[in-house]
Amino acid sequence: MELNLKKPIIFFDLETTGTNITTDRIVEISMIKIMPNGEEKERTLRINPEMPIPAEATAVHHISNEDVANCRTFKEVAKDLAQSFVGCDIAGFNSNKFDIPMLDQEFQRVGVKFDFTKPRFIDVQTIFHKKEQRTLVAAYKFYCGKDLTDAHSANADTRATYEVLKAQLDMYDDLPNDMEALSEYSSQNRNVDLAGRVIYNENRQEVINFGKYKGQLVEDVLKKDIGYYSWIMQGDFPQNTKDVFTNIKLRSKQC
């Protein structure tokens, strides 16, 4: 089933130096932009992460330090990348938990502004886990009947994710072919920050989603524990998460 699109959607996948959003870096990004008329625009970029790629990361995605030594840095491609996402919804596999927060952190690190509150996010992994509980390799085999022989290549993973979503729409009659509804369905929580450290409750109030204050209102915690905000600001949290706490703190002072 082809996607019912009212605006373009970008499927994307990142290969990185590791899984720590605040300290690791992108080494490859692959994107497939699907236009409402079905036209596809495909692009893959290797990126010099300006840090050594650990051997364990190379073992997964097969990108070595030598492969990216002469590639452009993220700072050099960031503005062009951000422009590619303007006006598009965004889809990926585990993208809500990793790829989107990672991309946002990289944009913020080099001073490029992109408003991630505008797109709708469709996480194909979440749909898959709600339906079948498997990995991308298994999802590709299950839905598309194909072996993902080049797994952990950003381009292969991106193409597979796109094909899996279309196959999911074919298989499940109750899965809506509408990006807004798919975005809602593929969200585990109603995140306030991209990493899901703060989420909305049923009253659309910001609630802490980790640690000793999990389940408590951010405003209440900031009022009763004056050191908590400083701990967040000095901690190993993505800049987007810190910005959310700052905005809530400033808003509370104005009330």
PDB file of C-alpha atoms in Angstrom:
ATOM      1  CA  MET A   1       0.000   0.000   0.000  1.00  0.00           C
ATOM      2  CA  GLU A   2       1.358   3.400  -0.951  1.00  0.00           C
ATOM      3  CA  LEU A   3       1.426   6.077   1.737  1.00  0.00           C
ATOM      4  CA  ASN A   4      -1.416   8.578   1.903  1.00  0.00           C
ATOM      5  CA  LEU A   5       0.582  11.787   2.166  1.00  0.00           C
ATOM      6  CA  LYS A   6      -0.552  15.373   2.514  1.00  0.00           C
ATOM      7  CA  LYS A   7       3.061  16.584   2.700  1.00  0.00           C
ATOM      8  CA  PRO A   8       6.463  14.956   2.144  1.00  0.00           C
ATOM      9  CA  ILE A   9       7.798  12.416   4.612  1.00  0.00           C
ATOM     10  CA  ILE A  10      11.477  11.601   5.189  1.00  0.00           C
ATOM     11  CA  PHE A  11      12.572   8.132   6.224  1.00  0.00           C
ATOM     12  CA  PHE A  12      16.046   8.327   7.707  1.00  0.00           C
ATOM     13  CA  ASP A  13      18.618   6.281   9.576  1.00  0.00           C
ATOM     14  CA  LEU A  14      21.849   7.181  11.354  1.00  0.00           C
ATOM     15  CA  GLU A  15      25.073   5.289  11.852  1.00  0.00           C
ATOM     16  CA  THR A  16      27.081   6.683  14.753  1.00  0.00           C
ATOM     17  CA  THR A  17      30.194   6.307  16.858  1.00  0.00           C
ATOM     18  CA  GLY A  18      28.024   4.889  19.668  1.00  0.00           C
ATOM     19  CA  THR A  19      24.688   5.152  21.433  1.00  0.00           C
ATOM     20  CA  ASN A  20      25.287   8.054  23.820  1.00  0.00           C
ATOM     21  CA  ILE A  21      23.289  10.957  22.421  1.00  0.00           C
ATOM     22  CA  THR A  22      25.336  13.629  24.174  1.00  0.00           C
ATOM     23  CA  THR A  23      28.862  12.357  23.502  1.00  0.00           C
ATOM     24  CA  ASP A  24      28.729  10.250  20.333  1.00  0.00           C
ATOM     25  CA  ARG A  25      28.591  11.581  16.779  1.00  0.00           C
ATOM     26  CA  ILE A  26      26.973  10.751  13.443  1.00  0.00           C
ATOM     27  CA  VAL A  27      29.141   9.042  10.813  1.00  0.00           C
ATOM     28  CA  GLU A  28      26.463   8.385   8.204  1.00  0.00           C
ATOM     29  CA  ILE A  29      22.929   9.550   7.472  1.00  0.00           C
ATOM     30  CA  SER A  30      20.666   8.121   4.807  1.00  0.00           C
ATOM     31  CA  MET A  31      17.363   9.687   3.785  1.00  0.00           C
ATOM     32  CA  ILE A  32      14.535   8.831   1.449  1.00  0.00           C
ATOM     33  CA  LYS A  33      12.106  11.715   0.914  1.00  0.00           C
ATOM     34  CA  ILE A  34       8.710  10.553  -0.334  1.00  0.00           C
ATOM     35  CA  MET A  35       6.614  13.221  -2.037  1.00  0.00           C
ATOM     36  CA  PRO A  36       2.786  13.213  -1.978  1.00  0.00           C
ATOM     37  CA  ASN A  37       2.813  12.239  -5.674  1.00  0.00           C
ATOM     38  CA  GLY A  38       4.959   9.182  -4.892  1.00  0.00           C
ATOM     39  CA  GLU A  39       8.236  10.620  -6.189  1.00  0.00           C
ATOM     40  CA  GLU A  40      11.266   9.473  -4.184  1.00  0.00           C
ATOM     41  CA  LYS A  41      14.464  11.397  -3.514  1.00  0.00           C
ATOM     42  CA  GLU A  42      17.266   9.337  -1.973  1.00  0.00           C
ATOM     43  CA  ARG A  43      20.464  10.607  -0.374  1.00  0.00           C
ATOM     44  CA  THR A  44      23.258   9.133   1.774  1.00  0.00           C
ATOM     45  CA  LEU A  45      26.075  11.113   3.383  1.00  0.00           C
ATOM     46  CA  ARG A  46      29.206   9.936   5.163  1.00  0.00           C
ATOM     47  CA  ILE A  47      30.295  12.388   7.865  1.00  0.00           C
ATOM     48  CA  ASN A  48      33.613  12.922   9.608  1.00  0.00           C
ATOM     49  CA  PRO A  49      32.664  12.708  13.304  1.00  0.00           C
ATOM     50  CA  GLU A  50      35.832  14.521  14.431  1.00  0.00           C
ATOM     51  CA  MET A  51      36.473  11.740  16.918  1.00  0.00           C
ATOM     52  CA  PRO A  52      37.724   8.147  16.631  1.00  0.00           C
ATOM     53  CA  ILE A  53      35.133   5.537  15.683  1.00  0.00           C
ATOM     54  CA  PRO A  54      35.347   2.747  18.283  1.00  0.00           C
ATOM     55  CA  ALA A  55      36.088  -0.713  16.932  1.00  0.00           C
ATOM     56  CA  GLU A  56      32.826  -2.054  18.352  1.00  0.00           C
ATOM     57  CA  ALA A  57      30.874   0.560  16.365  1.00  0.00           C
ATOM     58  CA  THR A  58      32.777  -0.248  13.163  1.00  0.00           C
ATOM     59  CA  ALA A  59      31.980  -3.931  13.732  1.00  0.00           C
ATOM     60  CA  VAL A  60      28.276  -3.055  13.563  1.00  0.00           C
ATOM     61  CA  HIS A  61      28.080  -0.595  10.645  1.00  0.00           C
ATOM     62  CA  HIS A  62      31.428  -1.362   8.922  1.00  0.00           C
ATOM     63  CA  ILE A  63      32.422   2.315   8.685  1.00  0.00           C
ATOM     64  CA  SER A  64      36.032   2.904   9.699  1.00  0.00           C
ATOM     65  CA  ASN A  65      38.031   6.019  10.549  1.00  0.00           C
ATOM     66  CA  GLU A  66      39.673   5.779   7.120  1.00  0.00           C
ATOM     67  CA  ASP A  67      36.264   5.733   5.411  1.00  0.00           C
ATOM     68  CA  VAL A  68      35.312   9.136   6.819  1.00  0.00           C
ATOM     69  CA  ALA A  69      38.723  10.808   7.104  1.00  0.00           C
ATOM     70  CA  ASN A  70      38.149  13.007   4.046  1.00  0.00           C
ATOM     71  CA  CYS A  71      34.408  13.507   4.503  1.00  0.00           C
ATOM     72  CA  ARG A  72      32.787  16.770   5.516  1.00  0.00           C
ATOM     73  CA  THR A  73      32.044  17.383   9.187  1.00  0.00           C
ATOM     74  CA  PHE A  74      28.524  17.668  10.530  1.00  0.00           C
ATOM     75  CA  LYS A  75      28.982  21.418  10.900  1.00  0.00           C
ATOM     76  CA  GLU A  76      29.698  21.640   7.179  1.00  0.00           C
ATOM     77  CA  VAL A  77      26.530  19.778   6.160  1.00  0.00           C
ATOM     78  CA  ALA A  78      24.155  20.766   8.981  1.00  0.00           C
ATOM     79  CA  LYS A  79      22.379  23.717   7.342  1.00  0.00           C
ATOM     80  CA  ASP A  80      21.769  21.771   4.154  1.00  0.00           C
ATOM     81  CA  LEU A  81      20.524  18.761   6.142  1.00  0.00           C
ATOM     82  CA  ALA A  82      18.167  20.891   8.227  1.00  0.00           C
ATOM     83  CA  GLN A  83      16.732  22.421   5.059  1.00  0.00           C
ATOM     84  CA  SER A  84      16.061  18.921   3.696  1.00  0.00           C
ATOM     85  CA  PHE A  85      13.719  18.219   6.638  1.00  0.00           C
ATOM     86  CA  VAL A  86      11.752  21.491   6.445  1.00  0.00           C
ATOM     87  CA  GLY A  87       8.061  20.907   5.759  1.00  0.00           C
ATOM     88  CA  CYS A  88       8.326  17.129   6.111  1.00  0.00           C
ATOM     89  CA  ASP A  89       7.078  14.502   8.518  1.00  0.00           C
ATOM     90  CA  ILE A  90       9.806  12.175   9.791  1.00  0.00           C
ATOM     91  CA  ALA A  91       9.897   8.370   9.984  1.00  0.00           C
ATOM     92  CA  GLY A  92      12.429   5.789  11.044  1.00  0.00           C
ATOM     93  CA  PHE A  93      13.051   2.590  12.981  1.00  0.00           C
ATOM     94  CA  ASN A  94      13.575   3.342  16.695  1.00  0.00           C
ATOM     95  CA  SER A  95      13.844   6.947  15.531  1.00  0.00           C
ATOM     96  CA  ASN A  96      11.775   8.463  18.336  1.00  0.00           C
ATOM     97  CA  LYS A  97      14.136   7.091  20.989  1.00  0.00           C
ATOM     98  CA  PHE A  98      17.476   7.480  19.233  1.00  0.00           C
ATOM     99  CA  ASP A  99      17.805   8.940  15.727  1.00  0.00           C
ATOM    100  CA  ILE A 100      15.694  12.075  16.225  1.00  0.00           C
ATOM    101  CA  PRO A 101      17.205  13.035  19.618  1.00  0.00           C
ATOM    102  CA  MET A 102      20.680  12.315  18.199  1.00  0.00           C
ATOM    103  CA  LEU A 103      20.084  14.483  15.135  1.00  0.00           C
ATOM    104  CA  ASP A 104      18.693  17.297  17.276  1.00  0.00           C
ATOM    105  CA  GLN A 105      21.742  17.149  19.558  1.00  0.00           C
ATOM    106  CA  GLU A 106      24.076  17.400  16.565  1.00  0.00           C
ATOM    107  CA  PHE A 107      22.149  20.386  15.172  1.00  0.00           C
ATOM    108  CA  GLN A 108      22.299  22.129  18.539  1.00  0.00           C
ATOM    109  CA  ARG A 109      25.996  21.374  18.955  1.00  0.00           C
ATOM    110  CA  VAL A 110      26.848  23.285  15.750  1.00  0.00           C
ATOM    111  CA  GLY A 111      24.310  26.061  16.291  1.00  0.00           C
ATOM    112  CA  VAL A 112      21.831  25.116  13.563  1.00  0.00           C
ATOM    113  CA  LYS A 113      18.206  25.609  14.567  1.00  0.00           C
ATOM    114  CA  PHE A 114      15.547  23.130  13.463  1.00  0.00           C
ATOM    115  CA  ASP A 115      12.086  23.074  15.025  1.00  0.00           C
ATOM    116  CA  PHE A 116      11.327  19.434  15.802  1.00  0.00           C
ATOM    117  CA  THR A 117       7.874  20.411  17.128  1.00  0.00           C
ATOM    118  CA  LYS A 118       6.621  20.899  13.554  1.00  0.00           C
ATOM    119  CA  PRO A 119       6.952  17.381  12.028  1.00  0.00           C
ATOM    120  CA  ARG A 120       4.898  14.359  12.966  1.00  0.00           C
ATOM    121  CA  PHE A 121       7.065  11.372  13.915  1.00  0.00           C
ATOM    122  CA  ILE A 122       6.270   7.852  12.709  1.00  0.00           C
ATOM    123  CA  ASP A 123       8.356   5.184  14.420  1.00  0.00           C
ATOM    124  CA  VAL A 124       8.036   1.958  12.448  1.00  0.00           C
ATOM    125  CA  GLN A 125       9.682  -0.009  15.261  1.00  0.00           C
ATOM    126  CA  THR A 126       6.931   0.992  17.681  1.00  0.00           C
ATOM    127  CA  ILE A 127       4.259  -0.146  15.234  1.00  0.00           C
ATOM    128  CA  PHE A 128       6.149  -3.398  14.756  1.00  0.00           C
ATOM    129  CA  HIS A 129       6.596  -3.988  18.489  1.00  0.00           C
ATOM    130  CA  LYS A 130       2.937  -3.304  19.159  1.00  0.00           C
ATOM    131  CA  LYS A 131       2.036  -5.816  16.474  1.00  0.00           C
ATOM    132  CA  GLU A 132       4.787  -8.445  16.429  1.00  0.00           C
ATOM    133  CA  GLN A 133       7.655  -7.762  18.921  1.00  0.00           C
ATOM    134  CA  ARG A 134      10.710  -8.234  16.636  1.00  0.00           C
ATOM    135  CA  THR A 135      13.818  -6.489  15.175  1.00  0.00           C
ATOM    136  CA  LEU A 136      14.196  -4.693  11.817  1.00  0.00           C
ATOM    137  CA  VAL A 137      15.782  -7.756  10.221  1.00  0.00           C
ATOM    138  CA  ALA A 138      12.857  -9.895  11.381  1.00  0.00           C
ATOM    139  CA  ALA A 139      10.358  -7.180  10.450  1.00  0.00           C
ATOM    140  CA  TYR A 140      11.723  -7.051   6.900  1.00  0.00           C
ATOM    141  CA  LYS A 141      11.510 -10.825   6.607  1.00  0.00           C
ATOM    142  CA  PHE A 142       8.069 -10.980   8.213  1.00  0.00           C
ATOM    143  CA  TYR A 143       6.381  -8.184   6.277  1.00  0.00           C
ATOM    144  CA  CYS A 144       8.306  -8.097   3.006  1.00  0.00           C
ATOM    145  CA  GLY A 145       9.455 -11.707   2.682  1.00  0.00           C
ATOM    146  CA  LYS A 146      13.044 -10.618   2.098  1.00  0.00           C
ATOM    147  CA  ASP A 147      16.366 -11.061   3.879  1.00  0.00           C
ATOM    148  CA  LEU A 148      18.029  -7.812   4.982  1.00  0.00           C
ATOM    149  CA  THR A 149      21.486  -8.898   3.841  1.00  0.00           C
ATOM    150  CA  ASP A 150      23.081  -5.467   4.297  1.00  0.00           C
ATOM    151  CA  ALA A 151      21.745  -4.722   7.788  1.00  0.00           C
ATOM    152  CA  HIS A 152      23.388  -1.814   9.614  1.00  0.00           C
ATOM    153  CA  SER A 153      24.106  -0.056   6.361  1.00  0.00           C
ATOM    154  CA  ALA A 154      22.209   3.224   6.778  1.00  0.00           C
ATOM    155  CA  ASN A 155      20.850   3.097   3.241  1.00  0.00           C
ATOM    156  CA  ALA A 156      19.726  -0.533   3.479  1.00  0.00           C
ATOM    157  CA  ASP A 157      18.076   0.062   6.862  1.00  0.00           C
ATOM    158  CA  THR A 158      16.332   3.206   5.590  1.00  0.00           C
ATOM    159  CA  ARG A 159      14.976   1.471   2.479  1.00  0.00           C
ATOM    160  CA  ALA A 160      13.863  -1.534   4.535  1.00  0.00           C
ATOM    161  CA  THR A 161      12.062   0.720   7.029  1.00  0.00           C
ATOM    162  CA  TYR A 162      10.152   2.444   4.211  1.00  0.00           C
ATOM    163  CA  GLU A 163       9.157  -0.895   2.680  1.00  0.00           C
ATOM    164  CA  VAL A 164       8.117  -2.307   6.073  1.00  0.00           C
ATOM    165  CA  LEU A 165       5.755   0.597   6.763  1.00  0.00           C
ATOM    166  CA  LYS A 166       4.036   0.127   3.407  1.00  0.00           C
ATOM    167  CA  ALA A 167       3.732  -3.612   4.062  1.00  0.00           C
ATOM    168  CA  GLN A 168       2.323  -2.933   7.548  1.00  0.00           C
ATOM    169  CA  LEU A 169      -0.393  -0.782   5.985  1.00  0.00           C
ATOM    170  CA  ASP A 170      -1.206  -3.656   3.619  1.00  0.00           C
ATOM    171  CA  MET A 171      -1.353  -6.217   6.429  1.00  0.00           C
ATOM    172  CA  TYR A 172      -3.302  -4.387   9.138  1.00  0.00           C
ATOM    173  CA  ASP A 173      -6.731  -3.095   8.170  1.00  0.00           C
ATOM    174  CA  ASP A 174      -6.956  -1.143  11.447  1.00  0.00           C
ATOM    175  CA  LEU A 175      -3.699   0.743  10.797  1.00  0.00           C
ATOM    176  CA  PRO A 176      -4.605   4.155   9.335  1.00  0.00           C
ATOM    177  CA  ASN A 177      -2.871   5.363   6.184  1.00  0.00           C
ATOM    178  CA  ASP A 178      -2.608   8.862   7.591  1.00  0.00           C
ATOM    179  CA  MET A 179       0.593  10.408   8.907  1.00  0.00           C
ATOM    180  CA  GLU A 180      -1.018  12.191  11.856  1.00  0.00           C
ATOM    181  CA  ALA A 181      -2.753   9.017  13.020  1.00  0.00           C
ATOM    182  CA  LEU A 182       0.377   6.911  12.422  1.00  0.00           C
ATOM    183  CA  SER A 183       2.425   9.407  14.405  1.00  0.00           C
ATOM    184  CA  GLU A 184       0.020   9.059  17.325  1.00  0.00           C
ATOM    185  CA  TYR A 185      -0.019   5.270  17.041  1.00  0.00           C
ATOM    186  CA  SER A 186       3.771   4.953  16.890  1.00  0.00           C
ATOM    187  CA  SER A 187       4.366   7.154  19.945  1.00  0.00           C
ATOM    188  CA  GLN A 188       5.113   5.292  23.164  1.00  0.00           C
ATOM    189  CA  ASN A 189       4.588   8.436  25.252  1.00  0.00           C
ATOM    190  CA  ARG A 190       3.565  12.005  24.637  1.00  0.00           C
ATOM    191  CA  ASN A 191       7.084  13.376  24.866  1.00  0.00           C
ATOM    192  CA  VAL A 192       7.833  16.947  25.850  1.00  0.00           C
ATOM    193  CA  ASP A 193      11.547  16.606  25.067  1.00  0.00           C
ATOM    194  CA  LEU A 194      12.750  14.450  22.201  1.00  0.00           C
ATOM    195  CA  ALA A 195      14.446  11.905  24.460  1.00  0.00           C
ATOM    196  CA  GLY A 196      11.288  11.340  26.514  1.00  0.00           C
ATOM    197  CA  ARG A 197      12.807  12.400  29.824  1.00  0.00           C
ATOM    198  CA  VAL A 198       9.744  14.609  30.298  1.00  0.00           C
ATOM    199  CA  ILE A 199       6.289  13.556  29.119  1.00  0.00           C
ATOM    200  CA  TYR A 200       2.772  14.954  29.232  1.00  0.00           C
ATOM    201  CA  ASN A 201       0.206  13.397  31.567  1.00  0.00           C
ATOM    202  CA  GLU A 202      -3.496  13.112  30.741  1.00  0.00           C
ATOM    203  CA  ASN A 203      -3.963  16.766  31.747  1.00  0.00           C
ATOM    204  CA  ARG A 204      -1.115  17.856  29.445  1.00  0.00           C
ATOM    205  CA  GLN A 205       1.110  18.715  32.382  1.00  0.00           C
ATOM    206  CA  GLU A 206       4.861  18.063  32.146  1.00  0.00           C
ATOM    207  CA  VAL A 207       5.892  15.028  34.197  1.00  0.00           C
ATOM    208  CA  ILE A 208       9.389  13.672  34.881  1.00  0.00           C
ATOM    209  CA  ASN A 209       9.802  10.258  33.260  1.00  0.00           C
ATOM    210  CA  PHE A 210      12.997   8.961  34.931  1.00  0.00           C
ATOM    211  CA  GLY A 211      14.852   8.737  38.212  1.00  0.00           C
ATOM    212  CA  LYS A 212      13.699   9.343  41.761  1.00  0.00           C
ATOM    213  CA  TYR A 213      11.070  11.897  40.749  1.00  0.00           C
ATOM    214  CA  LYS A 214       9.508   9.787  37.993  1.00  0.00           C
ATOM    215  CA  GLY A 215       5.779  10.516  37.728  1.00  0.00           C
ATOM    216  CA  GLN A 216       5.994  13.891  39.494  1.00  0.00           C
ATOM    217  CA  LEU A 217       5.235  17.277  37.916  1.00  0.00           C
ATOM    218  CA  VAL A 218       8.342  19.133  36.780  1.00  0.00           C
ATOM    219  CA  GLU A 219       7.088  22.388  38.287  1.00  0.00           C
ATOM    220  CA  ASP A 220       6.552  20.759  41.681  1.00  0.00           C
ATOM    221  CA  VAL A 221      10.010  19.170  41.706  1.00  0.00           C
ATOM    222  CA  LEU A 222      11.753  22.414  40.712  1.00  0.00           C
ATOM    223  CA  LYS A 223       9.992  24.202  43.577  1.00  0.00           C
ATOM    224  CA  LYS A 224      10.769  21.653  46.298  1.00  0.00           C
ATOM    225  CA  ASP A 225      14.298  20.622  45.242  1.00  0.00           C
ATOM    226  CA  ILE A 226      16.266  23.748  44.412  1.00  0.00           C
ATOM    227  CA  GLY A 227      19.346  21.746  43.391  1.00  0.00           C
ATOM    228  CA  TYR A 228      17.544  19.536  40.871  1.00  0.00           C
ATOM    229  CA  TYR A 229      17.626  22.091  38.041  1.00  0.00           C
ATOM    230  CA  SER A 230      21.387  22.601  38.482  1.00  0.00           C
ATOM    231  CA  TRP A 231      21.869  18.834  38.452  1.00  0.00           C
ATOM    232  CA  ILE A 232      20.006  18.614  35.144  1.00  0.00           C
ATOM    233  CA  MET A 233      21.997  21.490  33.619  1.00  0.00           C
ATOM    234  CA  GLN A 234      25.315  19.941  34.648  1.00  0.00           C
ATOM    235  CA  GLY A 235      24.338  16.377  33.838  1.00  0.00           C
ATOM    236  CA  ASP A 236      24.829  14.195  30.772  1.00  0.00           C
ATOM    237  CA  PHE A 237      21.486  15.112  29.198  1.00  0.00           C
ATOM    238  CA  PRO A 238      20.752  16.209  25.614  1.00  0.00           C
ATOM    239  CA  GLN A 239      20.546  19.975  25.146  1.00  0.00           C
ATOM    240  CA  ASN A 240      16.911  19.643  24.102  1.00  0.00           C
ATOM    241  CA  THR A 241      16.075  18.086  27.497  1.00  0.00           C
ATOM    242  CA  LYS A 242      17.879  20.885  29.306  1.00  0.00           C
ATOM    243  CA  ASP A 243      15.980  23.455  27.231  1.00  0.00           C
ATOM    244  CA  VAL A 244      12.659  21.906  28.263  1.00  0.00           C
ATOM    245  CA  PHE A 245      13.540  22.153  31.967  1.00  0.00           C
ATOM    246  CA  THR A 246      14.713  25.740  31.458  1.00  0.00           C
ATOM    247  CA  ASN A 247      11.490  26.736  29.697  1.00  0.00           C
ATOM    248  CA  ILE A 248       9.361  25.226  32.483  1.00  0.00           C
ATOM    249  CA  LYS A 249      11.481  26.944  35.138  1.00  0.00           C
ATOM    250  CA  LEU A 250      11.158  30.334  33.413  1.00  0.00           C
ATOM    251  CA  ARG A 251       7.431  29.870  32.907  1.00  0.00           C
ATOM    252  CA  SER A 252       6.970  29.023  36.592  1.00  0.00           C
ATOM    253  CA  LYS A 253       8.689  32.255  37.617  1.00  0.00           C
ATOM    254  CA  GLN A 254       6.269  34.264  35.491  1.00  0.00           C
ATOM    255  CA  CYS A 255       3.189  32.766  37.112  1.00  0.00           C
TER     256      CYS A 255
END
